[in-house]
Coordinates of C-alpha atoms in Angstrom, one line a residue:
Chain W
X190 CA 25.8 160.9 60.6
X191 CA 29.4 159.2 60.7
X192 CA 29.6 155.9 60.1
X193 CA 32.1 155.8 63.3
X194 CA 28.9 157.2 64.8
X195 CA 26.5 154.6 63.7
X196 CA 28.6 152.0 65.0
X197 CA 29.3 153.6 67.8
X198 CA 25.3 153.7 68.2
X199 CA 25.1 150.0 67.9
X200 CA 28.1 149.1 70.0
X201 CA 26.1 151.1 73.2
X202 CA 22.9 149.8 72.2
X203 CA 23.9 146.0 72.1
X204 CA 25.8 147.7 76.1
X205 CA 22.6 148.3 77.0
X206 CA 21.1 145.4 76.5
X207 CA 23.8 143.5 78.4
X208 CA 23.4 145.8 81.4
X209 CA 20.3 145.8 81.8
X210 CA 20.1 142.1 80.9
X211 CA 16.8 141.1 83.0
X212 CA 14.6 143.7 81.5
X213 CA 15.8 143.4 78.1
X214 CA 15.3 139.3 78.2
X215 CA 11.7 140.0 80.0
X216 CA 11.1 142.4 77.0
X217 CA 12.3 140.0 74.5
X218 CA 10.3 137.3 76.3
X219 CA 7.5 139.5 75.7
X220 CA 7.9 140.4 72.1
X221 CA 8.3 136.9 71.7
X222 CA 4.9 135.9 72.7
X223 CA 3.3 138.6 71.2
X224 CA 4.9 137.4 67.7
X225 CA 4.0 134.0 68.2
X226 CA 0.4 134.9 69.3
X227 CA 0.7 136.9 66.2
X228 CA 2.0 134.4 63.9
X229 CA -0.3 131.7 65.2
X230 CA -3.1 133.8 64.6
X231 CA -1.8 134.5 61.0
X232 CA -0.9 130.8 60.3
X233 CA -4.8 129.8 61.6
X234 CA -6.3 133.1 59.6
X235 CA -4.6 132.2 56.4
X236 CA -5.4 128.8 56.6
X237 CA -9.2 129.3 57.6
X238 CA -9.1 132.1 54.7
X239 CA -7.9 129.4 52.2
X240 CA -10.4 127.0 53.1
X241 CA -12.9 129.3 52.9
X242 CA -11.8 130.8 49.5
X243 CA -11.8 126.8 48.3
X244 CA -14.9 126.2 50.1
X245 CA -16.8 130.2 48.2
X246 CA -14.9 128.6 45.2
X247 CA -17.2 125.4 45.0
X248 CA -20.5 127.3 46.0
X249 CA -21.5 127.2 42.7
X250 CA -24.6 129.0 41.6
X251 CA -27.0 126.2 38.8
X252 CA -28.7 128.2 36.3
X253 CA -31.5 126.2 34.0
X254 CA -33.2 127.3 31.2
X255 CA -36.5 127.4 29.9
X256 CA -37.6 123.9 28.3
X257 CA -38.2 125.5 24.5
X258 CA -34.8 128.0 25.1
X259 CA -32.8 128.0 22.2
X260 CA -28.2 127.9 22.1
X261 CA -28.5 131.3 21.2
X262 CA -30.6 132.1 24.0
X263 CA -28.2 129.9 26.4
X264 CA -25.2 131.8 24.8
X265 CA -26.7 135.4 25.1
X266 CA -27.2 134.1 28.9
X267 CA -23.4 132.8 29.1
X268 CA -22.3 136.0 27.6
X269 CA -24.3 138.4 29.7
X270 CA -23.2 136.8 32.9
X271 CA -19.6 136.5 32.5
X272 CA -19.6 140.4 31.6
X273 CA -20.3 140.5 35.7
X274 CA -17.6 141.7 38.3
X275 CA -18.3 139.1 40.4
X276 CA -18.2 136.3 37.8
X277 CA -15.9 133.6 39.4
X278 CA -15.9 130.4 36.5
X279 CA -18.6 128.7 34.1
X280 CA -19.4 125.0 33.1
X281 CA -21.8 123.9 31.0
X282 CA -23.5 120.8 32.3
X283 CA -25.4 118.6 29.6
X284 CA -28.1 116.9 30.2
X285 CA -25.9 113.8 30.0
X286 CA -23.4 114.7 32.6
X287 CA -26.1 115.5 34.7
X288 CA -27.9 112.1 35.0
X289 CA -24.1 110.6 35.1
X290 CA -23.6 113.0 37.9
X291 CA -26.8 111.8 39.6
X292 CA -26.5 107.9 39.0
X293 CA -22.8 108.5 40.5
X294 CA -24.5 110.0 43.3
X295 CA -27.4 108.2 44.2
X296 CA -27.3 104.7 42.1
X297 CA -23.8 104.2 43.2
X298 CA -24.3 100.9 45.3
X299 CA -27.1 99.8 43.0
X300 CA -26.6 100.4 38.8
X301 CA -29.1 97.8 38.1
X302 CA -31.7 100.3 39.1
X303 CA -30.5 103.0 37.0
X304 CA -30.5 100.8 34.2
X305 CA -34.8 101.5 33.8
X306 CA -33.7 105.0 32.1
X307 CA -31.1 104.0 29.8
X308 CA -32.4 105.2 26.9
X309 CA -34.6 108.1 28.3
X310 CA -32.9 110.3 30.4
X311 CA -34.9 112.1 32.9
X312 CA -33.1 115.0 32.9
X313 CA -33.3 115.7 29.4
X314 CA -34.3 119.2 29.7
X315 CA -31.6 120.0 32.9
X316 CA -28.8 121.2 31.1
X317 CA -27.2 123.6 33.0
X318 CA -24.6 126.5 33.8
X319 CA -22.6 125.9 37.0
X320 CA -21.0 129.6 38.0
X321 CA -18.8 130.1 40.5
X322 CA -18.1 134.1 41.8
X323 CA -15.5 135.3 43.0
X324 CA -17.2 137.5 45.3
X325 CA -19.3 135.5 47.3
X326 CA -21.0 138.1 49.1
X327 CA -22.2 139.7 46.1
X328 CA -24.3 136.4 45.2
X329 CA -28.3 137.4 45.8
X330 CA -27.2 140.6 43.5
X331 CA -26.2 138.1 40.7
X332 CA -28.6 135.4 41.4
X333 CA -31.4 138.5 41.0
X334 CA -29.8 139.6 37.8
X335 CA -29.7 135.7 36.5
X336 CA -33.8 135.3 36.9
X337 CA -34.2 138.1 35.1
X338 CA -32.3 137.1 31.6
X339 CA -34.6 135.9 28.9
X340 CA -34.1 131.6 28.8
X341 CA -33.5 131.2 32.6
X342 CA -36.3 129.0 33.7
X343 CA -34.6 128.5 37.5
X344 CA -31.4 129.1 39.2
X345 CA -30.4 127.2 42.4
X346 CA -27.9 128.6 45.1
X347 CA -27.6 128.3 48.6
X348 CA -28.1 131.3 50.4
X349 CA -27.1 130.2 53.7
X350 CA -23.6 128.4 52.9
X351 CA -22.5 131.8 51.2
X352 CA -23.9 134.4 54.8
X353 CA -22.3 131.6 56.8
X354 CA -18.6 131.7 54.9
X355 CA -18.6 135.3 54.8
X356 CA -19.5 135.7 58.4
X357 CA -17.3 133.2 59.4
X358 CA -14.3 134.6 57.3
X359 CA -15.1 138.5 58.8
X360 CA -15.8 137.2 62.4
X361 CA -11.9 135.3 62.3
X362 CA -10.6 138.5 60.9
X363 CA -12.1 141.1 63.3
X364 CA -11.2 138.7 66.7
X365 CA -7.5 138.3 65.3
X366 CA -6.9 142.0 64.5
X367 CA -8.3 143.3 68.0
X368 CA -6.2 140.4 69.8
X369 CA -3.1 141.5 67.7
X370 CA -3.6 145.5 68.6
X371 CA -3.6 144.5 72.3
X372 CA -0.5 142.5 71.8
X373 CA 0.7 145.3 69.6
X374 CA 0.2 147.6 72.5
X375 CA 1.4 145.4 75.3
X376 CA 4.6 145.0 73.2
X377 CA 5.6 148.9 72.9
X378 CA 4.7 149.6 76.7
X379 CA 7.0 146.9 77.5
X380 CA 9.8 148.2 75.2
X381 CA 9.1 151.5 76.6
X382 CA 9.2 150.1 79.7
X383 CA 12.8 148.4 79.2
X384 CA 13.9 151.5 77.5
X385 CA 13.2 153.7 80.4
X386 CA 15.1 152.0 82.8
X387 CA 17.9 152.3 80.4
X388 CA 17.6 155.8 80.7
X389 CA 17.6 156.1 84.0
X390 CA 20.5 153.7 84.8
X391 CA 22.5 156.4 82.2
X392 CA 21.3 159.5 83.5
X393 CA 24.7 160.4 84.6
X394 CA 26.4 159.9 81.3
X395 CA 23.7 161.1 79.5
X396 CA 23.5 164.5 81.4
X397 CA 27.6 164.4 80.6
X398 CA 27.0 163.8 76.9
X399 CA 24.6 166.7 76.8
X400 CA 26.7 169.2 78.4
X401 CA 29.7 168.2 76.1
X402 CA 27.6 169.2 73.2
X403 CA 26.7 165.8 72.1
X404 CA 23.4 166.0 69.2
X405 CA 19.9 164.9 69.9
X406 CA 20.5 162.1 67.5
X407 CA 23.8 160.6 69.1
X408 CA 22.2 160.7 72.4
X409 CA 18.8 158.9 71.5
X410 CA 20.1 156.3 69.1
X411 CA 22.1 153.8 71.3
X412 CA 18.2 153.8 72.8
X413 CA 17.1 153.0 69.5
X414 CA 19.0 150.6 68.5
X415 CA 18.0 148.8 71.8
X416 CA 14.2 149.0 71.1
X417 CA 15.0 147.8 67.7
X418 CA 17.0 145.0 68.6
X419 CA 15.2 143.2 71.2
X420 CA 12.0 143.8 69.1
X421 CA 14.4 142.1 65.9
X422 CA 15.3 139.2 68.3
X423 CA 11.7 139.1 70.3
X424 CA 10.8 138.2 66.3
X425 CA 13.4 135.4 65.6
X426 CA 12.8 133.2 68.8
X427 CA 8.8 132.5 68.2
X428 CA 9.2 132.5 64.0
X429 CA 11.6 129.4 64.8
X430 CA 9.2 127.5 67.4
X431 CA 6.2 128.6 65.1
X432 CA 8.2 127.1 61.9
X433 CA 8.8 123.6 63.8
X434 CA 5.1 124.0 64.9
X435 CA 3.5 124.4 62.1
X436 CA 5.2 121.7 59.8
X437 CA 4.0 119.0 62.6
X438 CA 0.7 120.0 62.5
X439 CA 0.0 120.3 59.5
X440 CA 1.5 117.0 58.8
X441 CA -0.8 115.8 61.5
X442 CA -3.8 117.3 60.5
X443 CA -3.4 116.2 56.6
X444 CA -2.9 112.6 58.1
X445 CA -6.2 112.7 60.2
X446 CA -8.1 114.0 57.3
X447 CA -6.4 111.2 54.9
X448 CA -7.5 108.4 57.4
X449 CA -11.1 109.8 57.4
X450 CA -10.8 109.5 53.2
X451 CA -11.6 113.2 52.9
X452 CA -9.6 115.4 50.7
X453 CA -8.3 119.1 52.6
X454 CA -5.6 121.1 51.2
X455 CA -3.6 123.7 53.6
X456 CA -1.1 126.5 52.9
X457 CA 2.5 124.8 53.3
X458 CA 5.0 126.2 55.5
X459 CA 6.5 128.1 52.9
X460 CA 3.4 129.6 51.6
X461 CA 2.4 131.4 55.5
X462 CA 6.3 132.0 56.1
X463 CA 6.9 134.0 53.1
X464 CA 4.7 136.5 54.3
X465 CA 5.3 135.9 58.5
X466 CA 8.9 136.0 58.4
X467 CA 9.5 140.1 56.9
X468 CA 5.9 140.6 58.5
X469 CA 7.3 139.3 62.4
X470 CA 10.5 141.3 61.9
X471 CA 9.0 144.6 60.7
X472 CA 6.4 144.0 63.2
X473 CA 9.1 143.6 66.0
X474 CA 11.6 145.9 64.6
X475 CA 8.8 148.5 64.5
X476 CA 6.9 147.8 67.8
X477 CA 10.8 148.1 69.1
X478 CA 11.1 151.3 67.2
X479 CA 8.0 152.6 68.4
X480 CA 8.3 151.5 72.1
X481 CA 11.8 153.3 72.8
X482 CA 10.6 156.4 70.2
X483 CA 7.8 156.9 72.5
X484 CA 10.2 156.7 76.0
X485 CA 12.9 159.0 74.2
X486 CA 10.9 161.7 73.4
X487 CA 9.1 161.5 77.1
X488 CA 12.1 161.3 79.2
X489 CA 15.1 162.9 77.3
X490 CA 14.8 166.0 76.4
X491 CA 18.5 166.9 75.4
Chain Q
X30 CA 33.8 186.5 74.2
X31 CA 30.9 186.3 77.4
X32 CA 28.6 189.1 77.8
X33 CA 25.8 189.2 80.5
X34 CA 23.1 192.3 80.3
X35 CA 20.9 193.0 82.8
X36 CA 20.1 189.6 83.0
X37 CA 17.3 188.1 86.0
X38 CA 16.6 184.9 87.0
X39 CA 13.3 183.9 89.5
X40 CA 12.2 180.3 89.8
X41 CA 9.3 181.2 91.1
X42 CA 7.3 184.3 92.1
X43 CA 9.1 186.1 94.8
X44 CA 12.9 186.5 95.5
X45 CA 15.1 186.4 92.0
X46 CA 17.9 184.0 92.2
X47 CA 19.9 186.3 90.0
X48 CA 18.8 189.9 90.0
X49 CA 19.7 192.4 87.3
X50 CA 23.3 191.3 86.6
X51 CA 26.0 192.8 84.4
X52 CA 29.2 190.9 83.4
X53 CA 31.3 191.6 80.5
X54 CA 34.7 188.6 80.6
X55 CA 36.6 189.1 77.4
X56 CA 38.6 186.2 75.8
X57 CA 41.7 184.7 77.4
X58 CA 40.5 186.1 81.0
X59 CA 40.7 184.1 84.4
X60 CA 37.8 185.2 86.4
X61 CA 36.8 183.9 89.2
X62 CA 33.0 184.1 90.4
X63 CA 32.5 183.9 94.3
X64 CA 29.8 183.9 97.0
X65 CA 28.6 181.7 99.6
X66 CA 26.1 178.9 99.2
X67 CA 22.5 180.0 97.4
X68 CA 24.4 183.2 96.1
X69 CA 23.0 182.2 92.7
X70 CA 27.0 181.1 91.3
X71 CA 25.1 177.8 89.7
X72 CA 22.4 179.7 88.5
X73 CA 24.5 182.1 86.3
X74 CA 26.2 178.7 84.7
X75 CA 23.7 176.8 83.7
X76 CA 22.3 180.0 82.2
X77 CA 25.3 180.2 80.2
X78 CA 25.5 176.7 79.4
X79 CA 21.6 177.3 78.5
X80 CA 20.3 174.8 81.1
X81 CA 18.0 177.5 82.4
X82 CA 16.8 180.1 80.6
X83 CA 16.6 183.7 81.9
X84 CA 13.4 185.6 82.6
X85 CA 14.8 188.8 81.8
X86 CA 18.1 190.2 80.0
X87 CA 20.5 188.8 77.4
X88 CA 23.5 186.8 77.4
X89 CA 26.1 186.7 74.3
X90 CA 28.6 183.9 74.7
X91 CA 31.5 183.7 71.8
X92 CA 29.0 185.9 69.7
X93 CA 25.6 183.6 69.9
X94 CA 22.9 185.2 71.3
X95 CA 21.4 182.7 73.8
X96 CA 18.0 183.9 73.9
X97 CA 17.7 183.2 69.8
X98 CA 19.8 180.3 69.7
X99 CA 17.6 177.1 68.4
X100 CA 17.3 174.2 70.6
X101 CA 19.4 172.3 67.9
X102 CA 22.2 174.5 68.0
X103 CA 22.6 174.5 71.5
X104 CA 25.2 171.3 71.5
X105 CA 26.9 173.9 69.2
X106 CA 27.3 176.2 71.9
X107 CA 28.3 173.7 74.4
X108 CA 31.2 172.7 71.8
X109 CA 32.4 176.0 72.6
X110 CA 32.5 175.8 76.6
X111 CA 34.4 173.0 78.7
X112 CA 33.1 172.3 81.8
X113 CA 34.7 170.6 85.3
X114 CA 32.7 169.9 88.3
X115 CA 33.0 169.3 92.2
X116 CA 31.8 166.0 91.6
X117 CA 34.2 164.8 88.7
X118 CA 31.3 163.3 86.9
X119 CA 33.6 160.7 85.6
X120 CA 32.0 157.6 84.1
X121 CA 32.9 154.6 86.7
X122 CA 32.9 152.4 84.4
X123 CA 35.2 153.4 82.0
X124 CA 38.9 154.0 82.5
X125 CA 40.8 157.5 81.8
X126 CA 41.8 156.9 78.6
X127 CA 38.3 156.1 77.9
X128 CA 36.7 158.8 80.0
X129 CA 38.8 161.6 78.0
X130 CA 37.9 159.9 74.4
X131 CA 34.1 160.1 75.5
X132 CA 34.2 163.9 75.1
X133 CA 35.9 163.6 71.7
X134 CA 33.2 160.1 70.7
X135 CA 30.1 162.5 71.5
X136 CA 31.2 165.5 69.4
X137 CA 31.5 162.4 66.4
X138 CA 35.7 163.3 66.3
X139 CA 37.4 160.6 64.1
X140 CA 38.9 157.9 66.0
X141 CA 42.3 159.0 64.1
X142 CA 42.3 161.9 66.2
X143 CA 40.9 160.7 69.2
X144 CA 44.0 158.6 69.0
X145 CA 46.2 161.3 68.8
X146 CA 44.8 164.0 71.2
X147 CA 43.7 161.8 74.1
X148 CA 46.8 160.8 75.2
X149 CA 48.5 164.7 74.3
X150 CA 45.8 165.5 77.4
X151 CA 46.7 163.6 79.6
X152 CA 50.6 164.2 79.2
X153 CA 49.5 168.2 79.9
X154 CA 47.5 167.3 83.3
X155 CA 50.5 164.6 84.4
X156 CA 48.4 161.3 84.2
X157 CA 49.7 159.9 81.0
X158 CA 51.0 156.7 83.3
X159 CA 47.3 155.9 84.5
X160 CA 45.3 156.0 80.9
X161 CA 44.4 152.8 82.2
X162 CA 43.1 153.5 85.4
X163 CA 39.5 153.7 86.7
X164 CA 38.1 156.6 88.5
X165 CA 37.7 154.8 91.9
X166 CA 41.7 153.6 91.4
X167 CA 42.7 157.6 91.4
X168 CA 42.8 160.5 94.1
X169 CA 40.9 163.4 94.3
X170 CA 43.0 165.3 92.5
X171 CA 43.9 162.9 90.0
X172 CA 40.0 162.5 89.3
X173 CA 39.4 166.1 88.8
X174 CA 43.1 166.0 86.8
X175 CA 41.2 163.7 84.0
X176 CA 37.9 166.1 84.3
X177 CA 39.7 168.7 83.3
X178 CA 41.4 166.7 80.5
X179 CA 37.9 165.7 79.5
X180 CA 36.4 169.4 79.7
X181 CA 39.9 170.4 77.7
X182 CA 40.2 167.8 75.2
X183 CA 38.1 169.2 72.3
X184 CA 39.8 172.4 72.6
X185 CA 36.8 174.9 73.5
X186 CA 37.8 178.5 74.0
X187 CA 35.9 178.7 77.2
X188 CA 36.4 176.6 80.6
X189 CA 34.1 176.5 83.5
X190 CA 35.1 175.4 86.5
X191 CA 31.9 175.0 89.3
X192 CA 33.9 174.5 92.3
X193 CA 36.6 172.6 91.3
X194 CA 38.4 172.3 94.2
X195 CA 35.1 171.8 96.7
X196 CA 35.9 168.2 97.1
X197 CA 39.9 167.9 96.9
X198 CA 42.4 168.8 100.4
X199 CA 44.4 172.2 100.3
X200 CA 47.5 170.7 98.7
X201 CA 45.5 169.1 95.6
X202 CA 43.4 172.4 95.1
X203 CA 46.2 174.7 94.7
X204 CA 47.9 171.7 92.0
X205 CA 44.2 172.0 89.8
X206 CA 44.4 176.0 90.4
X207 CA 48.2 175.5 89.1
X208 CA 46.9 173.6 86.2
X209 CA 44.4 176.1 85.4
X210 CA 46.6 179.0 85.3
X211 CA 48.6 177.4 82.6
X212 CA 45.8 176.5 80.5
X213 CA 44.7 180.0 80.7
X214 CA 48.0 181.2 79.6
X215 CA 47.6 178.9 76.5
X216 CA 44.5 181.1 75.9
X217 CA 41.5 179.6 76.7
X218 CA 38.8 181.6 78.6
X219 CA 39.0 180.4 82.5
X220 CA 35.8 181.1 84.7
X221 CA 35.9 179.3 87.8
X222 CA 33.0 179.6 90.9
X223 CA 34.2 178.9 93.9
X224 CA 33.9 179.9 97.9
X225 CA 37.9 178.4 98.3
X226 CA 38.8 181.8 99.7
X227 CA 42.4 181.0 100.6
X228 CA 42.6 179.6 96.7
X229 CA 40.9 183.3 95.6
X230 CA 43.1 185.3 97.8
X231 CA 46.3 183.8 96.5
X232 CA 45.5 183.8 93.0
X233 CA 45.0 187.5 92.9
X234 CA 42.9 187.1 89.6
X235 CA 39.5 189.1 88.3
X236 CA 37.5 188.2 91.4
X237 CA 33.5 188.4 90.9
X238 CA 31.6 188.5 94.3
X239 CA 28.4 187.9 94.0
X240 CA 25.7 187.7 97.2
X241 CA 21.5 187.5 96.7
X242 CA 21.6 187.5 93.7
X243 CA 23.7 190.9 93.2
X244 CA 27.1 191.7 92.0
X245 CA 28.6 193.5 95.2
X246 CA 31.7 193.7 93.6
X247 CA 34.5 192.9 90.7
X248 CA 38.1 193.6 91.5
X249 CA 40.9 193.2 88.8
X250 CA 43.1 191.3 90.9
X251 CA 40.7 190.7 94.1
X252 CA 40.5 188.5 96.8
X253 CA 37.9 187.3 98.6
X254 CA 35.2 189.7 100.3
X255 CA 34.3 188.6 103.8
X256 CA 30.8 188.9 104.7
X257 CA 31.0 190.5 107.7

């Protein structure tokens, strides 16, 4: 194809636009608010997805060993577990760190009281390994393979906080893709839709066109270029609101959490817009695409 | 240059609306194809323009065999055949100049030329004063005046005229029949349906008469057959 062609092809696609202005807003107006559905959904996803990465990150599995075990038993155990696929980190907690850990925790307001075991610790024989995996739902495997090693008197884990992250983190993920294949669907019909009438309102000049020998392509892509630019511009109004949105509220929501003393980190605006900003434009460009596609190959047959 | 074989068309079970037809029209003729109203004149030129597709017989136009022609070579064959209608079928919106150049834009002809040839096509059917006119600004005549500079202006060896002068007054037909002699005598291929008889019978060209479907008969220089 000509490159007089092509911009021939964009000239009569940004003409059909402007002459069929109501439709193509209404379509744009819809592409718009499925991309910001869209992008809302992925700015909340990500966000819950972080936390609950952080969140699988610090469910830490305790591994003790037996009371007689020997280093070379605790570093056969270290070794065997990090040779694991779903081996995240490993500390190794002294009995020292332990009872500071536990006088931080629960003799905090009173130190006097902790002051009874100061030269006998009473977790002298709770020296630990704290793992962390970086599959979390691949933790009663490992916890199973832990009691069995040779040294390991008990290992500790919560069973319900991993079930309860990973179902959370699947349940988020299955509602926001169904929601985003309706709007997915809702978008084409429109653009279909808009592209149709565009069709129609050319049926004349397109019948000329086609009895002047004009190609398949030449014909269809002024239609194209229609689908694809209200589904570009359907992209660029709601990334803009959803930018402006998203810095406020995470500002807001890092202030509430501040006020309350707790620590929360969230992905900054440039994190989730690296990825939404080609992801709303190939998603617009292609539902677009799709959408007039779809109406070309129903209602012009050249 | 247009050869028609025994070629049938029914649209639906029942009476053909072209029945076993012949027609050989070699190049540089002006032929003229008549017969009233539901003759099957419209039927035989969207054949040819391969709108319809026979259900029996062959048809050879400029040495392409219709019936094997791929659908994407079929703007290939309409490159090869101008056509002008009763109707104009001028874009409203666009002016002349722009209405002529749209025939050249859709066959992907460099602007260069579309410069150059446009306004060359207008001179020849005496409009090159209204390039800037719009189809609801000009006559009858002078709308079918810019269809034909339209159907001529990417030079196809064949023209096909489906009753040109149906919607223009008797001193406006005979100027388009005018015009149309002269582009036959340039060479190009003139077929042109029509039920004008007074335009037929002055002409005193090939005249085709066709009735039901049927060739009843093809004079070398003919006139109109009355019915009755």
């Amino acid at each position: 194809m000509k490159i007089s062609t092509i911009f021939y092809s964009l000239k009569q696609g940004f003409i059909n636009i402007k002459r069929n202005k109501l439709f193509s807003l209404a379509s744009v107006g819809t592409i718009a608010a499925c991309i910001f559905l869209i992008g809302l959904f992925y700015a909340v996803l990500a966000n819950l997805q972080y936390i609950v990465k952080s969140a699988e990150d610090n469910v830490a599995v305790v591994i003790f060993f037996d009371y007689e075990s020997t280093q070379e038993q605790k570093d056969a155990i270290e070794e065997s577990i990090k040779k694991r696929a779903e081996f995240g980190t490993l500390t190794y907690v002294s009995a020292e760190e332990a009872w500071e850990e536990y006088k931080e925790l629960y003799f905090k307001d009173a130190p006097e009281l902790a002051e009874g075991f100061k030269d006998d610790n009473p977790l002298a024989n709770s020296d630990s390994f704290r793992v962390t995996l970086n599959d979390i739902s691949m933790q009663d495997e490992f916890v199973d393979f832990v009691e069995d090693l040779e040294g390991v008197r008990k290992v500790n884990y919560s069973d319900t906080t991993a079930d309860t992250l990973e179902d959370f983190g699947k349940m988020v993920g299955f509602v926001s893709v169904a929601i985003i294949i309706i709007l997915l669907a809702v978008g084409i019909f429109l653009i279909s839709n808009t592209v149709m009438i565009g069709i129609a309102v050319r049926k004349e000049e397109i019948g000329i066109m086609k009895l002047m020998g004009a190609k398949d392509l030449f014909i269809r892509m002024p239609f194209m270029v229609e689908g694809v630019m209200i589904g570009i511009t359907g992209a660029a109004i709601p990334l803009l609101v959803l930018v402006m949105i998203y810095e406020r509220v995470i500002k807001s929501i890092l202030e509430q959490f501040a006020t309350v003393g707790s620590a929360m980190s969230l992905l900054s605006t440039g994190d989730v817009f690296a990825i939404l900003t080609p992801a709303a434009f190939i998603v617009g460009g292609g539902i677009g695409l799709i959408g007039s596609i779809i109406t070309i190959r129903k209602h012009l047959r050249v | 240059m247009i050869d028609l074989q025994d070629v049938s068309k029914s649209y639906a079970a029942g009476i053909p609306a072209v029945n076993n037809i012949n027609l050989h029209i070699d190049k540089g003729e002006f032929v003229f194809i008549v017969g009233d109203s539901g003759a099957g004149k419209s039927t035989i030129i969207k054949m040819m323009l391969k709108e319809l597709e026979p259900t029996s017989g062959k048809i050879v136009i400029n040495g392409k065999n219709l019936a094997r022609l791929k659908r994407r070579k079929v703007p290939m064959l309409r490159r090869d055949i101008g056509v002008v209608f009763q109707d104009f079928r001028l874009l409203k919106d666009r002016n002349v100049y722009e209405n002529v150049a749209f025939a050249q834009r859709v066959v992907e002809t460099p602007v260069k030329i579309i410069r150059r040839r446009v306004p060359a096509m207008l001179s020849m059917v005496g409009l090159a004063e209204k390039y800037r006119s719009y189809p609801k600004e000009l006559s009858g005549g002078e709308q079918q005046r810019v269809a034909l500079a339209r159907a001529l202006v990417n030079n196809p060896p064949i023209l096909l005229a489906d009753e040109p002068t149906g919607n223009l007054d008797p001193k406006n037909s005979w100027e388009i029949m005018k015009l149309l002699e002269e582009i036959n005598n340039r060479g190009t291929t003139v077929i042109v349906v029509t039920h004008n008889r007074e335009v037929v019978d002055a002409m005193q060209k090939r005249v085709v008469t066709i009735r039901k479907g049927v060739i009843v008969s093809d004079e070398r220089k003919g006139g109109y057959i009355y019915e009755d």
